[in-house]
Coordinates of C-alpha atoms and ligand atoms in Angstrom, one line a residue:
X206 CA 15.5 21.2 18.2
X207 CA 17.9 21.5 15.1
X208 CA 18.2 17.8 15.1
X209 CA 14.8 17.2 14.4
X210 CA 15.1 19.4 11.3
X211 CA 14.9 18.0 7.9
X212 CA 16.8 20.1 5.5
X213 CA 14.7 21.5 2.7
X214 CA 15.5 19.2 -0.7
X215 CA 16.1 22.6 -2.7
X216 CA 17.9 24.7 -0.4
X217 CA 20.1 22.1 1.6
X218 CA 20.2 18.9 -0.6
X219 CA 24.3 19.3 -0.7
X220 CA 24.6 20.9 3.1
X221 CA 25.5 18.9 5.8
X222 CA 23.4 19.2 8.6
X223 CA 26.4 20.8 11.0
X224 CA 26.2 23.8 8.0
X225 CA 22.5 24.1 8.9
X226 CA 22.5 24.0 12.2
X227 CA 25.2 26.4 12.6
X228 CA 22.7 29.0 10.5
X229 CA 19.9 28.0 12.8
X230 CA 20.3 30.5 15.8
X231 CA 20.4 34.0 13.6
X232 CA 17.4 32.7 11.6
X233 CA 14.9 32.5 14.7
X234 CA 12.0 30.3 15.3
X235 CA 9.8 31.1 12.1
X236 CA 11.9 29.1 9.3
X237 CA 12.3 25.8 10.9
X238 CA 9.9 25.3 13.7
X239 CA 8.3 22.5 14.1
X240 CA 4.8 22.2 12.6
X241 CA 3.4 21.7 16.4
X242 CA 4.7 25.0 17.3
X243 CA 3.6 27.1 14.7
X244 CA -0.3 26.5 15.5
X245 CA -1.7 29.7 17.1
X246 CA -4.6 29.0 19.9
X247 CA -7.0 29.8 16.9
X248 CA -5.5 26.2 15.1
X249 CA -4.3 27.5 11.9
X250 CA -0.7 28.7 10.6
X251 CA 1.2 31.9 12.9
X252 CA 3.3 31.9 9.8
X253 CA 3.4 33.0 6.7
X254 CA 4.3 30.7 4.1
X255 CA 5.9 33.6 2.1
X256 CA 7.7 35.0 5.5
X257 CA 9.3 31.4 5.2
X258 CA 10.5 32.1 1.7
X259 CA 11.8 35.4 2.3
X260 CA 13.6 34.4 5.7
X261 CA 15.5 31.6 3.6
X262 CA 16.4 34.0 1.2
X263 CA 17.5 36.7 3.2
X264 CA 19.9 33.9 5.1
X265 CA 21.2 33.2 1.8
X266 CA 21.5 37.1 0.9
X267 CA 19.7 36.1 -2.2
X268 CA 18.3 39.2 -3.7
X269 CA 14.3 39.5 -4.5
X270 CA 14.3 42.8 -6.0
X271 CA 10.8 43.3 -8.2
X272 CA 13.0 42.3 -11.4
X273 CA 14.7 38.8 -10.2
X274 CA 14.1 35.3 -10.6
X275 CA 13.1 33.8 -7.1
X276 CA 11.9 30.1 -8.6
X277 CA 15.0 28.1 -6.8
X278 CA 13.3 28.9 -3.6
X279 CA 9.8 27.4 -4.6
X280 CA 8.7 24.3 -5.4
X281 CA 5.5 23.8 -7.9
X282 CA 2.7 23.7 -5.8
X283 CA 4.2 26.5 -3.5
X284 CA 2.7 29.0 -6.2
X285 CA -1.1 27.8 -4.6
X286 CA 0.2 28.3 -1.2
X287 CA 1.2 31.9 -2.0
X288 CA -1.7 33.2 -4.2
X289 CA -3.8 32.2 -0.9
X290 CA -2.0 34.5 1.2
X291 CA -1.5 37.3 -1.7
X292 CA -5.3 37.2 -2.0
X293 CA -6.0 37.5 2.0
X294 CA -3.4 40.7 1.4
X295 CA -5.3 42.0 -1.5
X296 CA -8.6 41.9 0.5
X297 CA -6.7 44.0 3.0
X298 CA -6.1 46.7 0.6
X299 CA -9.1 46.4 -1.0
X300 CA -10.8 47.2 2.9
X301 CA -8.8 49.7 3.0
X302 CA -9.6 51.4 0.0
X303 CA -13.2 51.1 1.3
X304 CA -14.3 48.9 -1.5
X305 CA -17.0 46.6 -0.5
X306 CA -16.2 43.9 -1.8
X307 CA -19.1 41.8 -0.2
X308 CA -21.9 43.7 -1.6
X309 CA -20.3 44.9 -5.0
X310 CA -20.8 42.2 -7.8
X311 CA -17.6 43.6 -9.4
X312 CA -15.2 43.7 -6.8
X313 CA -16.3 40.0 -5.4
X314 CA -13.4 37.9 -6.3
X315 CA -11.3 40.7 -7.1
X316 CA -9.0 40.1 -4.3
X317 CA -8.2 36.4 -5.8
X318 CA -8.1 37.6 -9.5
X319 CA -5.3 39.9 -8.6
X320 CA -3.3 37.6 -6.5
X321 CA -3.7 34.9 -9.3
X322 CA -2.3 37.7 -12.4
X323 CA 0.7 38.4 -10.5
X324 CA 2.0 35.0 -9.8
X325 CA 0.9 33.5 -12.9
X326 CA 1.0 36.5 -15.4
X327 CA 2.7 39.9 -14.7
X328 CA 5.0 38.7 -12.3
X329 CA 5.8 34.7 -13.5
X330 CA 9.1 35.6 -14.8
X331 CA 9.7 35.8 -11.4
X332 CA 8.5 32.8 -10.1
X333 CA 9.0 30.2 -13.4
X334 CA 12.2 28.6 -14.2
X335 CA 14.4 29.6 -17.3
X336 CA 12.7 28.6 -20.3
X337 CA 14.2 25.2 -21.6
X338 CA 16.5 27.0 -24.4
X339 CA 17.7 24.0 -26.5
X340 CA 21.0 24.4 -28.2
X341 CA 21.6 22.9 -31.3
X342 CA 25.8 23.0 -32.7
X343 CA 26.7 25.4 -35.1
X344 CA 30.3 24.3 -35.3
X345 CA 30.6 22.5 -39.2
X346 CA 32.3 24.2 -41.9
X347 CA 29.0 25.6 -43.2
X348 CA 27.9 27.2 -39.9
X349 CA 26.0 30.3 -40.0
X350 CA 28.7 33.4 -38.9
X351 CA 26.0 36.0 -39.8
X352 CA 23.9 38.2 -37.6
X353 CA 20.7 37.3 -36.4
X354 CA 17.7 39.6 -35.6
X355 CA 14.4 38.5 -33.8
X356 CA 11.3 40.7 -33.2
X357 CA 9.9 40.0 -30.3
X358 CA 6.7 41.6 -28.7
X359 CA 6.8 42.1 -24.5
X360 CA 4.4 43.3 -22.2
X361 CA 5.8 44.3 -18.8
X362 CA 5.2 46.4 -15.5
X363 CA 7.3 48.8 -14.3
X364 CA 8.4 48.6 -10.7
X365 CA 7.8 52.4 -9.9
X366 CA 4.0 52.0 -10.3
X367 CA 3.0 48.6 -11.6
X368 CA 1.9 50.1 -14.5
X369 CA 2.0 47.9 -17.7
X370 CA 5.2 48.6 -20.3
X371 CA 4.3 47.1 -23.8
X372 CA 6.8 47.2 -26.7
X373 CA 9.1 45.4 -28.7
X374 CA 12.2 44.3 -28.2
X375 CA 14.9 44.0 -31.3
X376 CA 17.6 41.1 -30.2
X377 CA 20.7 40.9 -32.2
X378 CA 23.6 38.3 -32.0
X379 CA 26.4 36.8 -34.4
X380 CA 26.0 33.2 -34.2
X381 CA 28.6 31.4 -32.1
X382 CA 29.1 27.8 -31.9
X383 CA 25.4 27.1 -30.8
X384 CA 21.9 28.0 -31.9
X385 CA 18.4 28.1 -30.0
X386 CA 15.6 28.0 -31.8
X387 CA 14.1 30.9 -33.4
X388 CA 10.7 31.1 -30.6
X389 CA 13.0 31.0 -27.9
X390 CA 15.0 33.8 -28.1
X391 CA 11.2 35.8 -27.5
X392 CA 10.2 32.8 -24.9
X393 CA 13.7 34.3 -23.0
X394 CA 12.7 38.1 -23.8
X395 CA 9.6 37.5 -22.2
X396 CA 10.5 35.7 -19.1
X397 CA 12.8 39.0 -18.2
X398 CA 9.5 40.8 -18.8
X399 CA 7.2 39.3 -16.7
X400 CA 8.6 40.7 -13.6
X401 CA 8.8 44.1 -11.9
X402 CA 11.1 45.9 -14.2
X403 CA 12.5 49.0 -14.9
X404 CA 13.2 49.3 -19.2
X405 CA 16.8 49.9 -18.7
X406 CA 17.6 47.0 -16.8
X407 CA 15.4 44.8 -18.7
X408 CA 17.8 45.5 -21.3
X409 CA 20.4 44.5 -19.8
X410 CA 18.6 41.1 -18.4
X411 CA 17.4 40.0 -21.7
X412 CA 21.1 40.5 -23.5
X413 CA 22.7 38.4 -20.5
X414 CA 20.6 35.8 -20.8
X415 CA 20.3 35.6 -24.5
X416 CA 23.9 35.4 -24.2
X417 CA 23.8 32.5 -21.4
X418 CA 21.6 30.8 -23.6
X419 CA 23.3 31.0 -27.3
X420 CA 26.8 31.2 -25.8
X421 CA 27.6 34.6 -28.0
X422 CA 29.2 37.1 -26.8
X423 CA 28.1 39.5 -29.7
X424 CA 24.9 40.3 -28.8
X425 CA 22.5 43.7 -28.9
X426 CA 19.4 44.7 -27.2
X427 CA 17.2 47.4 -28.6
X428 CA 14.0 47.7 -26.9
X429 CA 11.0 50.7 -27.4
X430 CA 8.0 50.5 -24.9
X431 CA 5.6 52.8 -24.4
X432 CA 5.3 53.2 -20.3
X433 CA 1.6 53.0 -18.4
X434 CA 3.1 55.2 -15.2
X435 CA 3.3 58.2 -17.8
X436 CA 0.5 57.4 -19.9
X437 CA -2.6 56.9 -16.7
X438 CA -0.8 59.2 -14.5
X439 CA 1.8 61.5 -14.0
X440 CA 2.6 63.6 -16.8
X441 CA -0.2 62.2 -18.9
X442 CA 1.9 61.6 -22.0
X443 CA -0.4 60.8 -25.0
X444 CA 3.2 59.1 -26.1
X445 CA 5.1 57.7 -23.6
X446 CA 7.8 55.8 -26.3
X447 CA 11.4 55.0 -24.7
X448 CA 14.2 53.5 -26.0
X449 CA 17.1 51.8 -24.7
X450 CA 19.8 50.2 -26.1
X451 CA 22.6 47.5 -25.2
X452 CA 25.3 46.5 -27.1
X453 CA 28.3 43.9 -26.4
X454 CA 31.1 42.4 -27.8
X455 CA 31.2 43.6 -31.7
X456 CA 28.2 45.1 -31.3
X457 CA 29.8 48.0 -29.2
X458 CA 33.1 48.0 -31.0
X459 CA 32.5 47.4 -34.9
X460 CA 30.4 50.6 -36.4
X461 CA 29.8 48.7 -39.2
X462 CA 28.5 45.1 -37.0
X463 CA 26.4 48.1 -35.0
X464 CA 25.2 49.6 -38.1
X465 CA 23.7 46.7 -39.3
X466 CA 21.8 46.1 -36.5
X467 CA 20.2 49.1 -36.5
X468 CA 19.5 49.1 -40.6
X469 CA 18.0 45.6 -39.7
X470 CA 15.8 46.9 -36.8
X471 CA 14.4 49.3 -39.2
X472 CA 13.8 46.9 -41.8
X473 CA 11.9 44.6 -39.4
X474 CA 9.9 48.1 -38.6
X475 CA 8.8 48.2 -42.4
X476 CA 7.7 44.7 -42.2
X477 CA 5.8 44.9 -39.0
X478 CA 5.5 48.7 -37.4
X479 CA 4.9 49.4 -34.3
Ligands
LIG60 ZN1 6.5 53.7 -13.3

């Protein structure tokens, strides 16, 4: 049986097939059986296609916490696949609400709309590659060694509740030997966003990968969100505003580098409050 399988072109392209077949007993029969097998007496699919995901995941303890990027493990039109079986799940829950959602106008299609806004909205930081960050050389004599500030708006969803988390976030760096341009630095920002997330670590994801990205090791995250799981529920907080803050390389060790990030946050406040 493991010679007939053909090594997935993402996961195995530079695995021998001895490497594969030695993972092939601890997996079980859901990730590579063959096609023939996998047809119930009823004639469709036993398996999910998002049980095969996981299972190849889980042999490659990659985690797929609410806040991580999962998009090596899918290819394109995977996403169609999935929102199919999201939406069968969502009419589950649905059901089990006791929503009728054959008779109510409102709640016909529901099921789909949901399954469709989380891959493709509130969760496809998840699911989408690493925006194409272009670096262009900042290494002549007049090179720009100052800091850099961008504004950048993000909407959210905390992983608690999936409640939504809108606010700004206030990136900083000191210009290394590269620069992206000035849209992607929020294009990154908002691919850490759209994902489960908790504010605190989204800090922390956006200032790694703006550092990946630019090459800087300078770099500071200051991000103010108001939070839906306090606002809807909970406490009710009319204001629910939190702010975090991370700071590396000079950032965290020069007052004055720190100091005028803040000042600069504050001026961007004047220009556009929030
Ligand atoms: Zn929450």
């Amino acid at each position: 049986m493991t010679s007939e399988f053909n090594p997935d072109p993402i996961l195995n392209g530079q695995v021998d097939r001895s490497f594969v077949k030695d993972e092939y007993t601890p997996l079980g029969k859901e990730v590579y059986v063959k096609a023939a097998d996998m047809m119930s007496d009823k004639g469709y699919k036993e398996a999910y296609f998002a049980d095969v995901i996981r299972a190849k995941m889980k042999r490659d303890k990659k985690r797929f916490w609410a806040g991580d990027n999962i998009s090596d493990y899918l290819h394109d039109s995977d996403k169609e696949k999935l929102i199919d079986e999201a939406t069968e799940a969502f009419e589950l829950v649905l059901d089990r609400l006791l929503i009728d959602r054959e008779n109510d106008p409102n709640s016909q299609g529901t099921a789909r709309r949901l399954a469709k806004m989380y891959f493709n909205e509130i969760m496809a930081g998840r699911y989408e590659p690493a925006p194409d960050a272009t670096a262009f050389p900042n290494d002549t004599q007049d090179r720009y060694e100052g800091m850099l500030v961008v504004r950048s708006e993000l909407r959210s969803m905390c992983s608690h509740h999936h409640q939504p988390v809108s606010g700004v976030a206030y990136i900083g760096i000191i210009a290394a030997e590269k620069l992206i341009g000035l849209s992607k630095y929020t294009r990154i920002a908002q691919w850490c966003a759209r994902r489960g997330t908790l504010q605190e670590e989204l800090c922390n994801d956006i200032a790694r990968e703006i550092s990946k990205a630019t090459g800087s090791k300078n770099v500071g995250v200051y991000i103010q969100a108001t939070h839906g799981c306090c606002e809807n529920r909970g406490i009710m907080a009319h204001s629910s505003l939190t702010q975090t803050t991370v700071l590396t390389g000079a950032f965290k060790e020069d007052p004055n580098t720190k100091k005028e990030f803040m000042d600069n946050i504050k001026l961007q406040q004047e220009f556009a409050p929030r």
